Amino acid sequence: MIIVLKPGATQAEIKHIKKQLKEKGLTPHEMPGMMRMVIAAVGDTAKIPDEWAQAMPGVEKVERIQKAYKLVSRDTKKEDTIVKVGKEKIGGKKICVMAGPCSVENVAGLLAVAKEVKKSGANFLRGGAYKPRTSPYAFQGHGEEGLKYLDEVRSKTGMPIVTELMDPRDTEVVERYADIIQIGTRNMQNFSLLKEVGKTRKPVLLKRGLSATIKEFLMSAEYIMSEGNHNVIFCERGIRTFETYTRNTLDLSAVPVLKKESHLPVIVDPSHGVGKRDLVAPMALAAVAAGADGLMIEVHMDPEKAWSDGDQTLNPKAFANLMKSLSAVAKAVGRTI
Ligand code: PEP
Ligand code: MN
């Protein structure tokens, strides 16, 4: 149930409405918009008559959301959500670019690549300290030590960092270091982990599950929002299909679908989407043309020597070239980079 407030609704009225909803066993979520303030009441609303909610002072109208995803839905919030991280914004007119190595290896390499991607226009540094590897014998990431490397490079470059959280037990430590907490594809339906990040107040980059439908993807974002964290960013990163030429099949149709169904920003990771270096740039351009709000790209000083995902990783020069072509595509679709 969403309760649309009158334009001049006062703080006292909002407080009163929230109290009344709580007394009915519902959880109220304030969803401020440019034009109107909405309170989304989540829970068992079936027995709550519209007239009861309508009668509260400050209420303009009451609407029912038919979809299973409520807080995530564009029916609840009409305007695009812009996630703010320091002075960076995800969503809105400007395309946001997150770039960096797959894994955090050492400070020197991370700093070198951070300076390069920053020079080319990247807004965020990405890098995994906790790595979800298919083999238990492969490099699993440096853990907290890797977070410290990211922190050091952030302080030297001023770039905010995006890094993955895999285990609910590491939430506190990752929250302490990360500017954006990434939930990887393999954990998109790890509901305990989603609830944990939902309790933090750090923006969450939610990657689409390997075999997740768009509806399941939307429902996972709902898990995070239902805990009170409304700063969620979708990331399409390719799904499993019968096709084996590419590592995954990058579902770019998910971009306009998610933008239609939800007010949350949507970014695309073409690196994991295709798994092959030469295909990253064309799919990155296509993602922006399709309406993505940003990109996540793997970049390493020497991709051949990368500890993970070297085959899909760009070197700084290839990344710089991509950024140049990107600016033309962004302009063509009314965006900037
Ligand atoms: C990553 O971004 O390094 C990563 C492991 O991504 P995904 O979860 O999409 O495989
Ligand atoms: Mn990777």
Coordinates of C-alpha atoms and ligand atoms in Angstrom, one line a residue:
M1 CA 0.0 0.0 0.0
I2 CA 1.4 3.4 -0.8
I3 CA 0.2 6.5 0.8
V4 CA 0.7 9.7 -1.2
L5 CA 1.0 12.8 0.9
K6 CA -0.4 16.2 0.2
P7 CA 2.3 18.6 -1.1
G8 CA 2.4 20.5 2.2
A9 CA 2.2 17.6 4.6
T10 CA 4.0 18.4 7.9
Q11 CA 6.6 16.4 9.8
A12 CA 4.1 16.0 12.6
E13 CA 1.6 14.5 10.1
I14 CA 4.2 12.2 8.7
K15 CA 5.2 11.0 12.2
H16 CA 1.6 10.4 13.0
I17 CA 0.9 8.4 9.9
K18 CA 4.0 6.2 10.5
K19 CA 2.9 5.6 14.1
Q20 CA -0.6 4.6 13.0
L21 CA 0.8 2.2 10.3
K22 CA 3.2 0.6 12.9
E23 CA 0.2 0.1 15.2
K24 CA -1.4 -1.9 12.4
G25 CA 1.7 -4.1 12.2
L26 CA 3.0 -2.5 9.0
T27 CA 6.5 -1.2 8.2
P28 CA 6.5 2.3 6.9
H29 CA 9.2 3.4 4.4
E30 CA 9.5 7.1 3.5
M31 CA 10.1 7.5 -0.2
P32 CA 10.8 11.2 -0.9
G33 CA 10.3 12.3 -4.5
M34 CA 10.7 15.6 -6.3
M35 CA 7.0 16.2 -6.6
R36 CA 5.5 14.3 -3.7
M37 CA 6.3 12.4 -0.6
V38 CA 5.2 8.8 -0.5
I39 CA 5.0 6.4 2.5
A40 CA 5.1 2.8 1.4
A41 CA 3.5 0.6 4.0
V42 CA 4.8 -2.9 3.7
G43 CA 3.2 -6.0 5.4
D44 CA -0.2 -7.6 5.5
T45 CA -2.2 -4.7 4.1
A46 CA -5.1 -6.9 2.8
K47 CA -7.2 -6.2 5.9
I48 CA -6.5 -2.4 6.0
P49 CA -9.2 -0.5 4.3
D50 CA -8.2 2.3 1.9
E51 CA -10.7 4.6 3.7
W52 CA -8.8 4.2 7.0
A53 CA -5.5 5.3 5.5
Q54 CA -7.2 8.0 3.4
A55 CA -8.7 9.6 6.6
M56 CA -5.3 10.3 8.2
P57 CA -4.4 14.1 8.2
G58 CA -1.9 14.9 5.4
V59 CA -2.9 12.0 3.1
E60 CA -3.8 12.9 -0.5
K61 CA -4.5 9.4 -1.8
V62 CA -3.9 5.7 -1.3
E63 CA -2.7 3.3 -4.0
R64 CA -2.2 -0.4 -4.0
I65 CA 0.9 -1.9 -5.6
Q66 CA 0.0 -5.2 -7.3
K67 CA 3.5 -6.3 -8.0
A68 CA 5.5 -8.6 -5.6
Y69 CA 8.3 -6.1 -5.5
K70 CA 6.9 -3.0 -3.7
L71 CA 9.7 -0.6 -2.6
V72 CA 11.7 -1.4 -5.8
S73 CA 8.8 -0.7 -8.1
R74 CA 8.4 2.4 -10.2
D75 CA 4.8 2.3 -9.2
T76 CA 5.9 3.3 -5.7
K77 CA 8.4 5.9 -6.8
K78 CA 8.1 7.6 -10.2
E79 CA 11.4 9.4 -10.4
D80 CA 14.7 7.8 -10.9
T81 CA 16.6 7.2 -7.7
I82 CA 20.1 8.8 -7.7
V83 CA 22.5 7.0 -5.4
K84 CA 25.0 9.5 -4.0
V85 CA 28.4 8.4 -2.9
G86 CA 30.5 11.4 -1.7
K87 CA 30.5 13.7 -4.7
E88 CA 29.7 11.0 -7.2
K89 CA 26.2 10.1 -8.3
I90 CA 24.9 6.9 -9.8
G91 CA 21.7 7.5 -11.9
G92 CA 20.8 10.8 -13.5
K93 CA 22.3 12.2 -16.6
K94 CA 26.0 11.4 -16.0
I95 CA 27.2 7.9 -16.8
C96 CA 29.2 6.5 -13.9
V97 CA 32.2 4.2 -14.6
M98 CA 33.7 1.8 -12.1
A99 CA 37.0 0.3 -13.2
G100 CA 39.9 -1.7 -11.7
P101 CA 41.3 -5.2 -11.4
C102 CA 39.2 -8.3 -10.7
S103 CA 41.3 -9.0 -7.6
V104 CA 43.2 -6.7 -5.3
E105 CA 46.8 -8.1 -5.7
N106 CA 49.2 -5.5 -4.2
V107 CA 49.3 -1.8 -3.4
A108 CA 51.7 -0.8 -6.2
G109 CA 49.7 -2.5 -9.0
L110 CA 46.4 -1.2 -7.6
L111 CA 47.7 2.4 -7.2
A112 CA 49.1 2.3 -10.8
V113 CA 45.9 1.1 -12.3
A114 CA 43.8 3.5 -10.2
K115 CA 45.8 6.5 -11.4
E116 CA 45.4 5.3 -15.0
V117 CA 41.6 4.7 -14.9
K118 CA 41.1 8.0 -13.0
K119 CA 43.0 9.8 -15.7
S120 CA 40.7 8.3 -18.3
G121 CA 37.6 9.4 -16.4
A122 CA 36.6 6.5 -14.2
N123 CA 34.7 7.6 -11.1
F124 CA 35.1 4.5 -8.9
L125 CA 37.9 2.0 -8.3
R126 CA 36.7 -1.6 -8.2
G127 CA 38.7 -4.6 -6.8
G128 CA 37.8 -7.7 -4.9
A129 CA 39.4 -8.6 -1.6
Y130 CA 37.1 -11.5 -1.0
K131 CA 36.9 -13.5 -4.2
P132 CA 34.2 -16.0 -5.1
R133 CA 36.3 -18.6 -7.1
T134 CA 35.0 -21.7 -8.7
S135 CA 38.0 -23.7 -7.3
P136 CA 38.8 -23.7 -3.6
Y137 CA 42.4 -24.0 -4.7
A138 CA 42.4 -20.7 -6.6
F139 CA 43.4 -17.4 -5.1
Q140 CA 40.6 -16.4 -2.7
G141 CA 41.5 -12.8 -2.2
H142 CA 43.6 -11.1 0.5
G143 CA 40.6 -10.5 2.7
E144 CA 40.9 -7.6 5.2
E145 CA 44.5 -7.0 4.1
G146 CA 43.1 -6.3 0.6
L147 CA 40.6 -3.9 2.0
K148 CA 43.5 -2.0 3.6
Y149 CA 45.2 -1.8 0.1
L150 CA 42.0 -0.4 -1.3
D151 CA 41.8 2.1 1.5
E152 CA 45.4 3.2 0.9
V153 CA 44.8 3.7 -2.8
R154 CA 41.6 5.6 -2.1
S155 CA 43.4 8.0 0.2
K156 CA 46.1 8.5 -2.5
T157 CA 43.8 9.0 -5.5
G158 CA 40.5 10.2 -3.9
M159 CA 38.7 7.4 -5.8
P160 CA 35.8 5.8 -3.9
I161 CA 35.9 2.0 -3.8
V162 CA 33.5 -0.8 -4.8
T163 CA 34.3 -4.2 -3.3
E164 CA 32.6 -7.5 -2.8
L165 CA 31.1 -8.9 0.4
M166 CA 30.6 -12.6 0.3
D167 CA 30.0 -13.7 3.8
P168 CA 27.5 -12.1 6.3
R169 CA 30.2 -12.5 9.0
D170 CA 32.4 -10.0 7.1
T171 CA 29.7 -7.3 6.8
E172 CA 31.1 -5.1 9.6
V173 CA 34.7 -5.1 8.1
V174 CA 33.6 -4.6 4.5
E175 CA 31.1 -1.9 5.5
R176 CA 34.0 -0.1 7.3
Y177 CA 36.2 0.1 4.2
A178 CA 33.8 0.1 1.2
D179 CA 32.1 3.1 -0.4
I180 CA 29.8 0.7 -2.3
I181 CA 29.3 -2.9 -1.1
Q182 CA 29.1 -5.4 -4.0
I183 CA 27.0 -8.5 -3.9
G184 CA 28.3 -10.9 -6.5
T185 CA 26.3 -13.0 -8.9
R186 CA 26.7 -16.2 -6.8
N187 CA 25.1 -14.5 -3.8
M188 CA 22.2 -12.7 -5.5
Q189 CA 19.8 -15.0 -3.7
N190 CA 21.8 -15.4 -0.4
F191 CA 18.9 -13.9 1.5
S192 CA 20.7 -13.7 4.8
L193 CA 23.5 -11.7 3.2
L194 CA 20.9 -9.5 1.5
K195 CA 19.3 -8.8 4.8
E196 CA 22.7 -8.0 6.4
V197 CA 23.5 -5.4 3.7
G198 CA 20.0 -4.1 4.0
K199 CA 20.8 -3.2 7.6
T200 CA 23.9 -1.2 6.6
R201 CA 23.6 2.3 5.2
K202 CA 26.2 1.8 2.5
P203 CA 25.0 1.7 -1.2
V204 CA 24.8 -1.8 -2.5
L205 CA 25.7 -2.9 -6.0
L206 CA 23.6 -6.0 -6.6
K207 CA 24.8 -8.2 -9.5
R208 CA 22.3 -10.4 -11.3
G209 CA 22.5 -14.1 -10.5
L210 CA 24.0 -16.4 -13.0
S211 CA 20.6 -17.9 -13.8
A212 CA 18.3 -15.4 -12.2
T213 CA 15.2 -14.1 -14.0
I214 CA 14.6 -10.3 -13.9
K215 CA 11.8 -10.8 -11.5
E216 CA 14.1 -12.7 -9.1
F217 CA 16.6 -9.9 -9.5
L218 CA 14.0 -7.3 -8.6
M219 CA 12.9 -9.4 -5.6
S220 CA 16.5 -9.6 -4.3
A221 CA 16.7 -5.8 -4.4
E222 CA 13.4 -5.8 -2.5
Y223 CA 15.1 -7.8 0.3
I224 CA 17.7 -5.1 0.7
M225 CA 15.3 -2.2 0.6
S226 CA 12.8 -4.0 3.0
E227 CA 15.5 -3.7 5.7
G228 CA 15.6 0.0 5.2
N229 CA 18.6 0.4 2.8
H230 CA 17.2 2.2 -0.2
N231 CA 20.5 2.7 -2.0
V232 CA 20.6 -0.2 -4.3
I233 CA 22.2 -0.3 -7.8
F234 CA 21.4 -3.1 -10.2
C235 CA 24.2 -4.6 -12.2
E236 CA 23.5 -6.8 -15.3
R237 CA 26.6 -9.0 -15.7
G238 CA 25.5 -11.8 -18.1
I239 CA 23.5 -14.9 -17.5
R240 CA 24.0 -18.6 -18.4
T241 CA 22.5 -19.7 -21.7
F242 CA 23.2 -22.5 -24.2
E243 CA 25.8 -20.2 -25.8
T244 CA 29.4 -21.0 -25.0
Y245 CA 31.3 -18.7 -27.3
T246 CA 31.1 -16.0 -24.6
R247 CA 31.6 -16.6 -20.9
N248 CA 28.0 -15.5 -20.3
T249 CA 25.2 -14.0 -22.4
L250 CA 25.0 -10.3 -21.6
D251 CA 21.3 -9.6 -21.4
L252 CA 21.1 -6.0 -22.4
S253 CA 17.4 -6.1 -22.7
A254 CA 17.5 -6.3 -18.9
V255 CA 18.5 -2.6 -18.9
P256 CA 15.3 -1.1 -20.3
V257 CA 13.2 -3.7 -18.5
L258 CA 14.7 -2.8 -15.1
K259 CA 14.5 0.9 -15.9
K260 CA 10.8 0.4 -16.7
E261 CA 10.0 -1.7 -13.6
S262 CA 12.1 0.1 -11.1
H263 CA 13.3 3.5 -10.1
L264 CA 16.7 2.2 -9.1
P265 CA 19.9 2.8 -11.2
V266 CA 21.1 0.1 -13.5
I267 CA 24.7 -0.5 -14.5
V268 CA 26.3 -3.1 -16.8
D269 CA 29.4 -5.2 -16.4
P270 CA 30.4 -6.2 -19.9
S271 CA 33.7 -7.8 -18.6
H272 CA 32.0 -10.7 -16.8
G273 CA 29.2 -10.5 -19.4
V274 CA 31.4 -11.6 -22.3
G275 CA 34.6 -12.9 -20.7
K276 CA 36.7 -11.9 -23.7
R277 CA 38.7 -8.7 -23.8
D278 CA 38.0 -7.8 -27.4
L279 CA 34.2 -7.9 -26.8
V280 CA 34.2 -5.6 -23.8
A281 CA 34.3 -2.3 -25.6
P282 CA 31.4 -3.0 -28.1
M283 CA 29.2 -4.3 -25.3
A284 CA 30.0 -1.4 -23.0
L285 CA 29.0 1.0 -25.8
A286 CA 25.8 -1.0 -26.4
A287 CA 25.0 -0.9 -22.7
V288 CA 25.1 2.9 -22.6
A289 CA 23.1 3.1 -25.8
A290 CA 20.5 0.8 -24.1
G291 CA 20.1 3.2 -21.2
A292 CA 22.5 2.0 -18.6
D293 CA 23.4 4.5 -15.9
G294 CA 27.0 3.2 -15.6
L295 CA 29.6 0.5 -16.3
M296 CA 31.8 -1.8 -14.4
I297 CA 35.0 -2.7 -16.3
E298 CA 38.0 -4.8 -15.3
V299 CA 41.3 -3.1 -16.0
H300 CA 44.8 -4.2 -15.0
M301 CA 48.3 -2.8 -15.7
D302 CA 49.2 -6.1 -17.3
P303 CA 46.1 -8.3 -17.9
E304 CA 48.2 -11.3 -18.9
K305 CA 49.6 -11.4 -15.4
A306 CA 46.3 -10.7 -13.6
W307 CA 45.6 -13.2 -10.7
S308 CA 42.0 -13.6 -11.9
D309 CA 39.9 -12.9 -15.0
G310 CA 42.9 -11.8 -17.1
D311 CA 41.1 -12.9 -20.4
Q312 CA 38.4 -10.3 -20.0
T313 CA 40.6 -7.5 -18.5
L314 CA 41.6 -4.4 -20.5
N315 CA 44.9 -2.7 -20.2
P316 CA 44.9 1.1 -19.4
K317 CA 45.3 2.0 -23.1
A318 CA 42.3 -0.1 -24.2
F319 CA 40.3 1.4 -21.3
A320 CA 41.3 5.0 -22.3
N321 CA 40.2 4.2 -25.9
L322 CA 36.9 2.8 -24.7
M323 CA 36.3 6.0 -22.6
K324 CA 36.8 8.1 -25.7
S325 CA 34.2 6.2 -27.8
L326 CA 31.9 6.1 -24.8
S327 CA 31.7 9.9 -24.6
A328 CA 30.3 10.0 -28.2
V329 CA 27.7 7.3 -27.5
A330 CA 26.7 9.0 -24.2
K331 CA 26.2 12.2 -26.1
A332 CA 24.1 10.6 -28.7
V333 CA 21.7 9.3 -26.1
G334 CA 21.5 12.5 -24.1
R335 CA 24.0 11.5 -21.4
T336 CA 27.4 12.7 -20.4
I337 CA 30.4 10.9 -18.9
Ligands
PEP1 C1 33.6 -9.4 -9.8 O1 33.0 -8.4 -10.1 O2 34.8 -9.5 -9.6 C2 32.8 -10.7 -9.8 C3 33.3 -11.8 -9.2 O3 31.6 -10.6 -10.5 P1 30.4 -11.6 -10.6 O4 29.9 -11.8 -9.2 O5 29.5 -10.9 -11.6 O6 31.0 -12.9 -11.2
MN2 MN 36.3 -10.8 -12.1

